[in-house]
N, C-alpha and C. Protein backbone atom coordinates (compact mmCIF):
# COMPACT_ATOMS: atom_id res chain seq x y z
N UNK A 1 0.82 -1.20 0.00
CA UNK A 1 0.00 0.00 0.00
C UNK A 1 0.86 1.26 0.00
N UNK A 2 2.11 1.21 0.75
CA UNK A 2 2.89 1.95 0.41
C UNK A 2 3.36 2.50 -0.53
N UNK A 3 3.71 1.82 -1.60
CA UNK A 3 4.24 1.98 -3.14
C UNK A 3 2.64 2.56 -3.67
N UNK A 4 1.86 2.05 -3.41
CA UNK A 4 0.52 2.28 -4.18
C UNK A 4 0.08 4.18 -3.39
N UNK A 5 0.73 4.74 -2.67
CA UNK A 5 0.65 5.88 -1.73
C UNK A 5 1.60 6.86 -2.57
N UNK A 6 2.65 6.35 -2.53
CA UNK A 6 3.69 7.11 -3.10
C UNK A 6 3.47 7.59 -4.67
N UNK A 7 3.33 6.12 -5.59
CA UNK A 7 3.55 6.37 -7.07
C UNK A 7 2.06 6.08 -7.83
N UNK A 8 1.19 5.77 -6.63
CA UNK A 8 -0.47 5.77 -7.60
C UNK A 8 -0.56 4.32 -7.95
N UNK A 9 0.69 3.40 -8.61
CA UNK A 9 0.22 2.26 -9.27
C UNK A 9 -0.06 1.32 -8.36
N UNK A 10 -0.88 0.60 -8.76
CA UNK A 10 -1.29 -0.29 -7.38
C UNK A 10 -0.51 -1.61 -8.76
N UNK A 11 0.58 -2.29 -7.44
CA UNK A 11 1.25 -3.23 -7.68
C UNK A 11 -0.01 -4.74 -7.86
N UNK A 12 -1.18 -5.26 -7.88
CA UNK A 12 -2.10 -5.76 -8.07
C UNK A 12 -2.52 -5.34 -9.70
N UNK A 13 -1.73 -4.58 -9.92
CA UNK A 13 -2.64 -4.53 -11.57
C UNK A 13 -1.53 -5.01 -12.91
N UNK A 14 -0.71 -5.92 -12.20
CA UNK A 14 0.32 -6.37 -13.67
C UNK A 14 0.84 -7.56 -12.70
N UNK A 15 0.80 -8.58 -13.99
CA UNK A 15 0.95 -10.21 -13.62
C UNK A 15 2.51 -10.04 -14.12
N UNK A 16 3.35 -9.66 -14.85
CA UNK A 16 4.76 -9.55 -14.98
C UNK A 16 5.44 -8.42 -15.06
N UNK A 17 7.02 -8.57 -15.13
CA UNK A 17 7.57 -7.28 -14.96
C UNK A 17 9.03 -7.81 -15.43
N UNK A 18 9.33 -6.84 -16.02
CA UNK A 18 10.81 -7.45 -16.44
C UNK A 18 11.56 -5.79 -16.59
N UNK A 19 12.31 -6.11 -15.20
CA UNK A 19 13.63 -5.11 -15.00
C UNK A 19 14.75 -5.32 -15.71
N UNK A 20 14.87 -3.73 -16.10
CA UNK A 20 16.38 -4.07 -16.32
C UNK A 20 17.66 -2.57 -16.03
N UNK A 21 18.60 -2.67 -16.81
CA UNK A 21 19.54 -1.51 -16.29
C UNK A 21 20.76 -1.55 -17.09
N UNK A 22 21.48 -0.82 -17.18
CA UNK A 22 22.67 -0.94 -17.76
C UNK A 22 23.83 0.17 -17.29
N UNK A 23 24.21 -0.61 -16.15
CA UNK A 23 25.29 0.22 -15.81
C UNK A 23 26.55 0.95 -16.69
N UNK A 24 26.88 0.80 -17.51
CA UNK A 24 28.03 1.04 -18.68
C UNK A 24 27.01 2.72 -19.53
N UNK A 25 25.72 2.62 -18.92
CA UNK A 25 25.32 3.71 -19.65
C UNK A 25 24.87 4.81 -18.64
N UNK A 26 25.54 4.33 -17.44
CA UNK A 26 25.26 5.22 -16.13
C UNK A 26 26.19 6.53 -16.28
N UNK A 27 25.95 7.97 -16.40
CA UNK A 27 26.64 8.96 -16.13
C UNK A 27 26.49 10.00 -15.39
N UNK A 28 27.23 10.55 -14.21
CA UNK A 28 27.16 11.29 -12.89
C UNK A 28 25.66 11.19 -12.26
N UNK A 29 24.53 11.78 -12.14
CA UNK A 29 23.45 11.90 -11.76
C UNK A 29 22.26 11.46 -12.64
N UNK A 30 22.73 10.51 -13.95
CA UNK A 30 21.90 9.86 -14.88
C UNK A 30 21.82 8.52 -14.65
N UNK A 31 20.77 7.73 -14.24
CA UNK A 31 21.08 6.47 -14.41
C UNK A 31 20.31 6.24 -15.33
N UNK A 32 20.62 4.34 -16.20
CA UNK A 32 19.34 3.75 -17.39
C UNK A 32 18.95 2.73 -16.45
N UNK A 33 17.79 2.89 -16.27
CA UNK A 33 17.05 1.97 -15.72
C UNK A 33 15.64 1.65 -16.12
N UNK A 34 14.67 0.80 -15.71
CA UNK A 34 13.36 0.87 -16.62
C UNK A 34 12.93 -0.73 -15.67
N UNK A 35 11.35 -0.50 -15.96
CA UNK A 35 10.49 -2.02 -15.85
C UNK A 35 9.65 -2.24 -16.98
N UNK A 36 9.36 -3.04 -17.48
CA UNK A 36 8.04 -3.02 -18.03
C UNK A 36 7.55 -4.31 -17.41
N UNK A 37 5.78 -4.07 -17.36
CA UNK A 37 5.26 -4.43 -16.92
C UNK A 37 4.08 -4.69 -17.70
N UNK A 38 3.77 -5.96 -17.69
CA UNK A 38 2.82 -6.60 -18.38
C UNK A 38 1.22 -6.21 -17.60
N UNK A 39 0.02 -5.92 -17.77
CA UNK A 39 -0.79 -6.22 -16.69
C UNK A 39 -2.38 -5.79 -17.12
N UNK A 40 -3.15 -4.84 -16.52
CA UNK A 40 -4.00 -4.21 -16.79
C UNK A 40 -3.85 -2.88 -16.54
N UNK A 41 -3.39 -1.67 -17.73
CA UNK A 41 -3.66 -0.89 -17.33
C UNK A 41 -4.50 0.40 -17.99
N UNK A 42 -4.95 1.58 -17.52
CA UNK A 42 -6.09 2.45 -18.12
C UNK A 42 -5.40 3.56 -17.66
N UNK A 43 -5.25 3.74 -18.89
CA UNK A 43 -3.95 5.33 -18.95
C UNK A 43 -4.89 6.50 -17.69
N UNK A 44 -5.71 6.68 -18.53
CA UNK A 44 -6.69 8.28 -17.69
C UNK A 44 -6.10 7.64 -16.18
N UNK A 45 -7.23 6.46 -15.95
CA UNK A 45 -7.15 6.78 -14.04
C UNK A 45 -5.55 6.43 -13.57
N UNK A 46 -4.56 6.01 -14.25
CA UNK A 46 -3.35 5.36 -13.73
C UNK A 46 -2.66 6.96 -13.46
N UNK A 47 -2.72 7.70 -14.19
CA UNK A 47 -2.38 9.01 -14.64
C UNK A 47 -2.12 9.80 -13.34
N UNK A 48 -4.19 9.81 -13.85
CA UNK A 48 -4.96 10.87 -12.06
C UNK A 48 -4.38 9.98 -10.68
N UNK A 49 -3.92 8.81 -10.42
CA UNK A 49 -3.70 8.39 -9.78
C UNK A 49 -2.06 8.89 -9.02
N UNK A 50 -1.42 8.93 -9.82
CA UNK A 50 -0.14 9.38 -9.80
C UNK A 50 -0.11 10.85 -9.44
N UNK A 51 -0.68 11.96 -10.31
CA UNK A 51 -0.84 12.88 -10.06
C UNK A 51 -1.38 13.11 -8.44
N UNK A 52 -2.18 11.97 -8.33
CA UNK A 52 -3.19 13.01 -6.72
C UNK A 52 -2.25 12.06 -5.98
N UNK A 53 -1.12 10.80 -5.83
CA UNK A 53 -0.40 10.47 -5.43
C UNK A 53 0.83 11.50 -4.91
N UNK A 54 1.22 12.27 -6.03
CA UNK A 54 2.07 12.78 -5.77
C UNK A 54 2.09 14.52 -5.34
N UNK A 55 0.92 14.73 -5.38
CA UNK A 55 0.66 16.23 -5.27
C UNK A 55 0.78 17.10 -6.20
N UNK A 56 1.77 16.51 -7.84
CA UNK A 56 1.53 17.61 -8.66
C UNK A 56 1.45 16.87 -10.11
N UNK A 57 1.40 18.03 -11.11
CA UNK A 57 1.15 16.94 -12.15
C UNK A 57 2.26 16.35 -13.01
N UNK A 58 1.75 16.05 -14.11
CA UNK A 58 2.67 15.21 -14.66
C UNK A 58 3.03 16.23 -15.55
N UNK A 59 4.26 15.71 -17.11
CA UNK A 59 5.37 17.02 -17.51
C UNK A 59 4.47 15.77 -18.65
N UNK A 60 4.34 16.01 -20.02
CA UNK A 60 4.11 14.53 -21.12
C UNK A 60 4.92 15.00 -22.29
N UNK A 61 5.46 14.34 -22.78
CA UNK A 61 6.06 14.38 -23.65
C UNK A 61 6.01 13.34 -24.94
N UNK A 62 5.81 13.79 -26.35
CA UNK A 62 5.95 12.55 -27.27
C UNK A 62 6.62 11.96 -27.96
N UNK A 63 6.75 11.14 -27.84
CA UNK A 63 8.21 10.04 -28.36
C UNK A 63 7.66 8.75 -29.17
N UNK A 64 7.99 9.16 -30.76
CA UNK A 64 7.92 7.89 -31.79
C UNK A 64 5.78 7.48 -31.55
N UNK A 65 5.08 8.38 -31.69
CA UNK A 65 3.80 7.97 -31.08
C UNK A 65 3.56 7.51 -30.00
N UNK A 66 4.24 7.81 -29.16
CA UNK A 66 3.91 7.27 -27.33
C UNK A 66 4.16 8.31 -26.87
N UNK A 67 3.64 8.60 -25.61
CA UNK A 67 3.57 9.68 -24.94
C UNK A 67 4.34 9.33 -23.35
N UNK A 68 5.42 9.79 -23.20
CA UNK A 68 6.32 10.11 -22.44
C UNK A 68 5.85 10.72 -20.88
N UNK A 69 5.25 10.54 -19.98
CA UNK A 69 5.03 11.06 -18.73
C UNK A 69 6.07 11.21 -17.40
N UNK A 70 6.43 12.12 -17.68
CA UNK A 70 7.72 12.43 -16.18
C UNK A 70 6.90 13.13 -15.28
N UNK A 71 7.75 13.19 -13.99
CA UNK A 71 7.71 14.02 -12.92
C UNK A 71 8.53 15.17 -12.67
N UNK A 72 7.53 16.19 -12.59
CA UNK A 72 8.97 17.80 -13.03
C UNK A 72 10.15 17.62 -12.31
N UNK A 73 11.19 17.84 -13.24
CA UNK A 73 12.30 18.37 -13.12
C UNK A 73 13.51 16.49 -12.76
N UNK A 74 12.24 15.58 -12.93
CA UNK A 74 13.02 14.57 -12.96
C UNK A 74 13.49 13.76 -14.03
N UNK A 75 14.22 13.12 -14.21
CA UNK A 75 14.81 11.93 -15.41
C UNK A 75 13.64 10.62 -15.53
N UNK A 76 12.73 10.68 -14.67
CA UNK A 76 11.81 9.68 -14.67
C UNK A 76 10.60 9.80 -14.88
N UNK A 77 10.30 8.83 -15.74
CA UNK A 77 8.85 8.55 -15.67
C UNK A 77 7.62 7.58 -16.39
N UNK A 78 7.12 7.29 -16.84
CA UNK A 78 6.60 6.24 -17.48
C UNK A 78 5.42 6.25 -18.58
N UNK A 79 5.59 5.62 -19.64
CA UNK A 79 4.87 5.58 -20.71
C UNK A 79 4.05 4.24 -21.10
N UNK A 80 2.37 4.57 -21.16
CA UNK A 80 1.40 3.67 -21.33
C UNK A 80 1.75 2.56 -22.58
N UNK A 81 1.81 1.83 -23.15
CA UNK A 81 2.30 1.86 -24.65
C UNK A 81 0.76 0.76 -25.04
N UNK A 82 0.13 0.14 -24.11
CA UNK A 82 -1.15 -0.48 -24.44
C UNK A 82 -1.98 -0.40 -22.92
N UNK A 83 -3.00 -1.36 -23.27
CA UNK A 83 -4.02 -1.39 -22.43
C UNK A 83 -2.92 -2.41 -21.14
N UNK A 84 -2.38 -3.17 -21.77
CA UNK A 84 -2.01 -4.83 -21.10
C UNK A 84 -0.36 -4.11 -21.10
N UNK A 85 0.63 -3.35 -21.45
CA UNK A 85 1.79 -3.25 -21.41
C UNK A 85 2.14 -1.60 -20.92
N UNK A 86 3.14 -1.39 -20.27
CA UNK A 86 3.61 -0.36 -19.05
C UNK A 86 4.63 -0.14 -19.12
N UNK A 87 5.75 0.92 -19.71
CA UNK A 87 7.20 1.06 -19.20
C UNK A 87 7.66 2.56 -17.93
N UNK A 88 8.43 2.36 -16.90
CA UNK A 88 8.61 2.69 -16.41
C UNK A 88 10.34 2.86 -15.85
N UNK A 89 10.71 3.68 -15.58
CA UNK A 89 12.27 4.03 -15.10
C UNK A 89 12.37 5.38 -15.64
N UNK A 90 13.82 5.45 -16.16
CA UNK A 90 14.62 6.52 -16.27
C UNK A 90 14.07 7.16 -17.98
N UNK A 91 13.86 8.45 -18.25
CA UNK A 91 13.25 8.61 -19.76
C UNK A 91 14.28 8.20 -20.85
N UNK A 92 15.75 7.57 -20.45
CA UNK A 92 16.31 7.29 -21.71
C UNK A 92 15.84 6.27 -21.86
N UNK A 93 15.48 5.04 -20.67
CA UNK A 93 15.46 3.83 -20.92
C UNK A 93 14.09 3.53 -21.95
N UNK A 94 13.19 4.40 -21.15
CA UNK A 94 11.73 4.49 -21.59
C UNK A 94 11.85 4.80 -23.17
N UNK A 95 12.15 5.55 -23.42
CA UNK A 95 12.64 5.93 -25.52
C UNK A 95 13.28 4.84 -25.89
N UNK A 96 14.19 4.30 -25.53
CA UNK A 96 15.09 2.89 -25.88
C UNK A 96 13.21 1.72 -26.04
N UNK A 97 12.65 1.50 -24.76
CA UNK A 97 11.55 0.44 -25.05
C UNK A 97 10.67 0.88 -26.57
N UNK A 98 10.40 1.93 -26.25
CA UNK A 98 9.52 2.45 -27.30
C UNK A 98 10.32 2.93 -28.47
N UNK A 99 11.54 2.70 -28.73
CA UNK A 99 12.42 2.80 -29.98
C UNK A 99 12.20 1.35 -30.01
N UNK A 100 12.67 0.50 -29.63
CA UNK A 100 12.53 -1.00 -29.63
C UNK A 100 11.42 -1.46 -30.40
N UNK A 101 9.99 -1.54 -29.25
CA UNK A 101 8.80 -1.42 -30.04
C UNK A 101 8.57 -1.23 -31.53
N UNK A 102 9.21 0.07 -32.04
CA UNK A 102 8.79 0.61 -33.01
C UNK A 102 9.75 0.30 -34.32
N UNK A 103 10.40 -0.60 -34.00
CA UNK A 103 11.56 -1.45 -34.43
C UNK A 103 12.34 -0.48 -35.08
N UNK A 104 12.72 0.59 -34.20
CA UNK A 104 13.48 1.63 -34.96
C UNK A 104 15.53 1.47 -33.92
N UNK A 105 15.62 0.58 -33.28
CA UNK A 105 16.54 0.04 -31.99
C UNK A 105 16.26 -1.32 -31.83
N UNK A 106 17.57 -2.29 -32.09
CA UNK A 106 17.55 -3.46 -32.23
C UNK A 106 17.06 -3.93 -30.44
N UNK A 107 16.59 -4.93 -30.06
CA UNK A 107 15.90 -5.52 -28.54
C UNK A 107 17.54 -5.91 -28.36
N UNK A 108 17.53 -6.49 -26.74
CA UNK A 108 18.74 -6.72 -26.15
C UNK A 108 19.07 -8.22 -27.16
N UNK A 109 21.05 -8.27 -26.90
CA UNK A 109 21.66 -9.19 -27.66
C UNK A 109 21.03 -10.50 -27.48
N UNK A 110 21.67 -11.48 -28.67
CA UNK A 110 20.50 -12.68 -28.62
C UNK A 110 20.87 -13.92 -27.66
N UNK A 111 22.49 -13.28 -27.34
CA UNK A 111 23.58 -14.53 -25.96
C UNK A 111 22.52 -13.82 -24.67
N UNK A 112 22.15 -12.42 -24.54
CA UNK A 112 21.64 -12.34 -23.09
C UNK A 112 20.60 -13.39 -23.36
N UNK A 113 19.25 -13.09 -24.34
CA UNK A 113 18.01 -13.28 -24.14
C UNK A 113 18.38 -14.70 -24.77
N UNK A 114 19.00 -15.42 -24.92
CA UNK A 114 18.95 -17.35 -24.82
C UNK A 114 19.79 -17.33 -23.70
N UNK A 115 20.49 -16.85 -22.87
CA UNK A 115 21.09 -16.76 -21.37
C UNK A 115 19.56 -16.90 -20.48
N UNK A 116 18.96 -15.80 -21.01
CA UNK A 116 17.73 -15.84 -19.89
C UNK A 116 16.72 -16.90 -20.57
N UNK A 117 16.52 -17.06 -21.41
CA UNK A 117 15.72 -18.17 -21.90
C UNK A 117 15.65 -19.96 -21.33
N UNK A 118 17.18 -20.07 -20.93
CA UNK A 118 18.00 -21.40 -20.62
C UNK A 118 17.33 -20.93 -18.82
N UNK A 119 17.28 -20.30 -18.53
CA UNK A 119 16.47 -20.24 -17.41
C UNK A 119 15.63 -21.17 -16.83
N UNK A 120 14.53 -21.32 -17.86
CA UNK A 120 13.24 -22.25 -18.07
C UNK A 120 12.48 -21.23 -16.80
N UNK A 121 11.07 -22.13 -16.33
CA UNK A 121 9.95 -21.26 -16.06
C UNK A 121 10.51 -21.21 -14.33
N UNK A 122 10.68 -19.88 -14.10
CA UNK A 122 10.89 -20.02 -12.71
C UNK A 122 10.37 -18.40 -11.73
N UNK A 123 10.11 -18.48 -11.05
CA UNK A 123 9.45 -16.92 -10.52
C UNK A 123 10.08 -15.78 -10.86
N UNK A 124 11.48 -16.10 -10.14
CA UNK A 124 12.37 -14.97 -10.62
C UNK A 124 13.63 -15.61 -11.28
N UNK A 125 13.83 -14.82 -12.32
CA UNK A 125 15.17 -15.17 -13.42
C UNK A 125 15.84 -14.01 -13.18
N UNK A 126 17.49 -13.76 -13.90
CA UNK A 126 18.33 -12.82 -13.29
C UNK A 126 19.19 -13.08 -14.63
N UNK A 127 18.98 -12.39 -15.69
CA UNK A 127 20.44 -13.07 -17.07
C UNK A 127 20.99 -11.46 -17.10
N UNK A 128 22.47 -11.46 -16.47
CA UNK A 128 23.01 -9.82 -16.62
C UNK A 128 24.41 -10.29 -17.70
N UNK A 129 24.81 -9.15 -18.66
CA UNK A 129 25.75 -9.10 -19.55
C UNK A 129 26.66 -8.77 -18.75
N UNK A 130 27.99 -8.98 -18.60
CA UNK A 130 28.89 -8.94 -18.44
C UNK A 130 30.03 -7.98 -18.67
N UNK A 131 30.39 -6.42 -18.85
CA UNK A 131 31.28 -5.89 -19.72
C UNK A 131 32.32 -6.48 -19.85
N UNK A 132 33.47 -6.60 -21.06
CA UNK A 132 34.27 -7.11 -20.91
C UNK A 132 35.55 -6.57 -20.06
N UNK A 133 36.16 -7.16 -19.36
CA UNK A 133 36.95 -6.73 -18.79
C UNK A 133 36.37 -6.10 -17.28
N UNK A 134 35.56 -6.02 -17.19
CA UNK A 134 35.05 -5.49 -15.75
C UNK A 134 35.42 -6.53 -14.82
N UNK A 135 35.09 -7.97 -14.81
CA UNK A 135 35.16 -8.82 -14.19
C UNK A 135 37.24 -8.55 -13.24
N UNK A 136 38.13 -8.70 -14.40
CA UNK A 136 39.50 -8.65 -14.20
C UNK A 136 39.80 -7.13 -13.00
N UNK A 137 39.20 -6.77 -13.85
CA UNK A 137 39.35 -5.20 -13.22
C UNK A 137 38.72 -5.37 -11.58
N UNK A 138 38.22 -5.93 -11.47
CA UNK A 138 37.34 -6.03 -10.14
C UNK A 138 38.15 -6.73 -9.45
N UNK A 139 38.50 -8.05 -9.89
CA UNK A 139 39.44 -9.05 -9.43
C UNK A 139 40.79 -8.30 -8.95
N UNK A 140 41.43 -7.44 -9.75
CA UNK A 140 42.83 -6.56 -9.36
C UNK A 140 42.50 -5.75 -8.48
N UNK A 141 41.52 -5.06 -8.38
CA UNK A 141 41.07 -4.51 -6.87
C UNK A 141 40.97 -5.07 -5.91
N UNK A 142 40.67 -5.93 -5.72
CA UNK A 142 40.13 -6.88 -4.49
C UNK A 142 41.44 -7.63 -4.45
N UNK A 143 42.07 -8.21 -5.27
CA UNK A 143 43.45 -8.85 -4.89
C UNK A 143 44.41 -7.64 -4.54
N UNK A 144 44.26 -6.31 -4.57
CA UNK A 144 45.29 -4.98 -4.62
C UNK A 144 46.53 -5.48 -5.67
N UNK A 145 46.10 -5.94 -6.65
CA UNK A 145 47.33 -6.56 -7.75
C UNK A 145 48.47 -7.43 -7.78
N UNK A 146 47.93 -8.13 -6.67
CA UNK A 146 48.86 -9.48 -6.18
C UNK A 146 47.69 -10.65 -7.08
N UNK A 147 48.54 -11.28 -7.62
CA UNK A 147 47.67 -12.65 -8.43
C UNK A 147 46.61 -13.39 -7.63
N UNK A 148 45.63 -13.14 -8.31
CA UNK A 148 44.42 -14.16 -7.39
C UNK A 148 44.00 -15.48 -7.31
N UNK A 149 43.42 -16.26 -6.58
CA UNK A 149 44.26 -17.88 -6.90
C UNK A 149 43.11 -17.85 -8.13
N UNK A 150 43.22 -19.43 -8.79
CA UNK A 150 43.36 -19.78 -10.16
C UNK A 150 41.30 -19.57 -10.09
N UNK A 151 40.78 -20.10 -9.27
CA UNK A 151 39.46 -20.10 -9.43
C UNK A 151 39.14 -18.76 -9.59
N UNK A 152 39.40 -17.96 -8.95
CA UNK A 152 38.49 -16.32 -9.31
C UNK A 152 39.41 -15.85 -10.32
N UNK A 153 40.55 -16.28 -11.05
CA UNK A 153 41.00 -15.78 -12.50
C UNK A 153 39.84 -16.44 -13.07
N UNK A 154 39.47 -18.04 -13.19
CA UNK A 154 38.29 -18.19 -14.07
C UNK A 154 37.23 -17.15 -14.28
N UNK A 155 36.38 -16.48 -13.73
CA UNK A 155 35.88 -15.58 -13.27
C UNK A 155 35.98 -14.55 -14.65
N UNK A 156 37.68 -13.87 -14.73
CA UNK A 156 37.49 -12.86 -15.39
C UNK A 156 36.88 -13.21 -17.00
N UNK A 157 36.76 -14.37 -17.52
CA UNK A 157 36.27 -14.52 -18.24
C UNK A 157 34.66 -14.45 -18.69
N UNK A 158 34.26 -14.50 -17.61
CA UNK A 158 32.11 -14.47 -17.56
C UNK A 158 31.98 -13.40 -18.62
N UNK A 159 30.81 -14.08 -19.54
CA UNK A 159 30.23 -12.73 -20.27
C UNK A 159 28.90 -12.64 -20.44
N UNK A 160 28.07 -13.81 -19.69
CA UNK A 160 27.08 -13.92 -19.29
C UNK A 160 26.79 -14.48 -17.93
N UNK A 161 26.10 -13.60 -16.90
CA UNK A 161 25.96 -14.79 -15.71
C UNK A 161 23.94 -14.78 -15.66
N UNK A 162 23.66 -15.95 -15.49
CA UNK A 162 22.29 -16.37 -15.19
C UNK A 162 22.07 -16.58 -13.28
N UNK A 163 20.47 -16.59 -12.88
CA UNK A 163 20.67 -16.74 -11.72
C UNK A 163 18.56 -16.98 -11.78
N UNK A 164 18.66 -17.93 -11.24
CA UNK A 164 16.51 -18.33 -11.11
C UNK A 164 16.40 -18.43 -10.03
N UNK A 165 15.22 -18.47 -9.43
CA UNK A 165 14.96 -18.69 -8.19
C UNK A 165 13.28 -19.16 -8.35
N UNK A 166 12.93 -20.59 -8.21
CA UNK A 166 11.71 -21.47 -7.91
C UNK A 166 11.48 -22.10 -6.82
N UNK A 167 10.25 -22.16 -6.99
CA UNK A 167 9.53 -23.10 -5.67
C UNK A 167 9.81 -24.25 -6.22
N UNK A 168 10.24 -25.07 -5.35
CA UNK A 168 10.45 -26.83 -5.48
C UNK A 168 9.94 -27.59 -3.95
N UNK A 169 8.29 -27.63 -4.37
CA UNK A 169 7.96 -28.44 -3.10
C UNK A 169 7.44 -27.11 -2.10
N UNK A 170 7.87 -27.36 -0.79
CA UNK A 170 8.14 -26.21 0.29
C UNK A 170 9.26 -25.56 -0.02
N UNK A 171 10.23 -25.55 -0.29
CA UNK A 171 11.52 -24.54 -0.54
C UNK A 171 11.57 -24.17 -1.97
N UNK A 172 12.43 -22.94 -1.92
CA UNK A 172 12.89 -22.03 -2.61
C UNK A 172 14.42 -22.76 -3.34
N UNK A 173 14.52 -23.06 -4.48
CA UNK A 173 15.96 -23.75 -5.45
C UNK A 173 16.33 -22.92 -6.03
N UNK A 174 17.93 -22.49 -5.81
CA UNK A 174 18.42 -21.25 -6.52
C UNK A 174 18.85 -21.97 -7.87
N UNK A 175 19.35 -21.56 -8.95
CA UNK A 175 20.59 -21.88 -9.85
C UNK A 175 21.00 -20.95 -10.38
N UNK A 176 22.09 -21.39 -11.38
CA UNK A 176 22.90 -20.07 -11.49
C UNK A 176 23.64 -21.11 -12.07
């Protein structure tokens, strides 16, 4: 009820959601971030909802035939794109979905999305890209540039890591 206080959307009105982010496109006080969200939604009242949520109104903007909704003076905000589909985060990410959409911006690479695919059906899935070289770079920090033993050199190689999390029975089964 909280979240539903703050941002208007009542978390009860979308059966999926698929986060994402891309740190490598993070700069000083910009982040890319975004959800979309599969569900039921009705632009007018989701709107007024937000608005009398938040005390003021919304900024709209149009992008590729979609209409762009921020919060003044912020980098965020979210665009209706159907009745059943929702994007939300940062407004670059939001133009990236709806460039996507409009098949004018290729969708993410095809190693992430068969990374996350090899998943199979599980509540929560987790497939993040890898930059290259980040991994090493991380590793020489944390070792302070003394050689690290042979298992976390494997490591600097990852360029995809996966991670699910299902019900099996009464418990929760990670993989990865």
């Amino acid at each position: 009820s909280e979240a539903m206080d703050i941002g208007g959307l009542d978390l009860r009105d979308f059966e999926e959601a698929w986060i994402f982010g891309d740190i490598s496109q993070t700069n000083g006080d910009k982040d890319y971030y975004g959800a979309i969200l599969r569900g039921s939604f009705e632009e007018p009242g989701l709107l007024a909802n937000i608005e009398s949520a938040g005390g003021k109104g919304l900024a709209s903007t149009g992008y590729q035939g979609c209409t762009i909704h921020t919060w003044s003076g912020q980098e965020a905000g979210l665009a209706v794109l159907s009745s059943d589909l929702l994007v939300t985060g940062s407004t670059t990410a939001i133009a990236d979905v709806i460039a996507v959409r409009e098949g004018n911006l290729p969708s993410v690479g095809e190693d992430l999305l068969a990374a996350y695919d090899d998943l199979g059906d599980a509540i929560l899935k987790l497939a993040i890209a890898v930059p290259p070289g980040l991994l090493e770079q991380k590793l020489e920090e944390i070792t302070n540039g003394t050689s690290a033993p042979p298992a976390l050199n494997a490591l600097a190689d990852v360029q995809i890591a996966g991670i699910s999390m299902a019900k099996n029975g009464q418990s929760l089964a990670f993989s990865s």
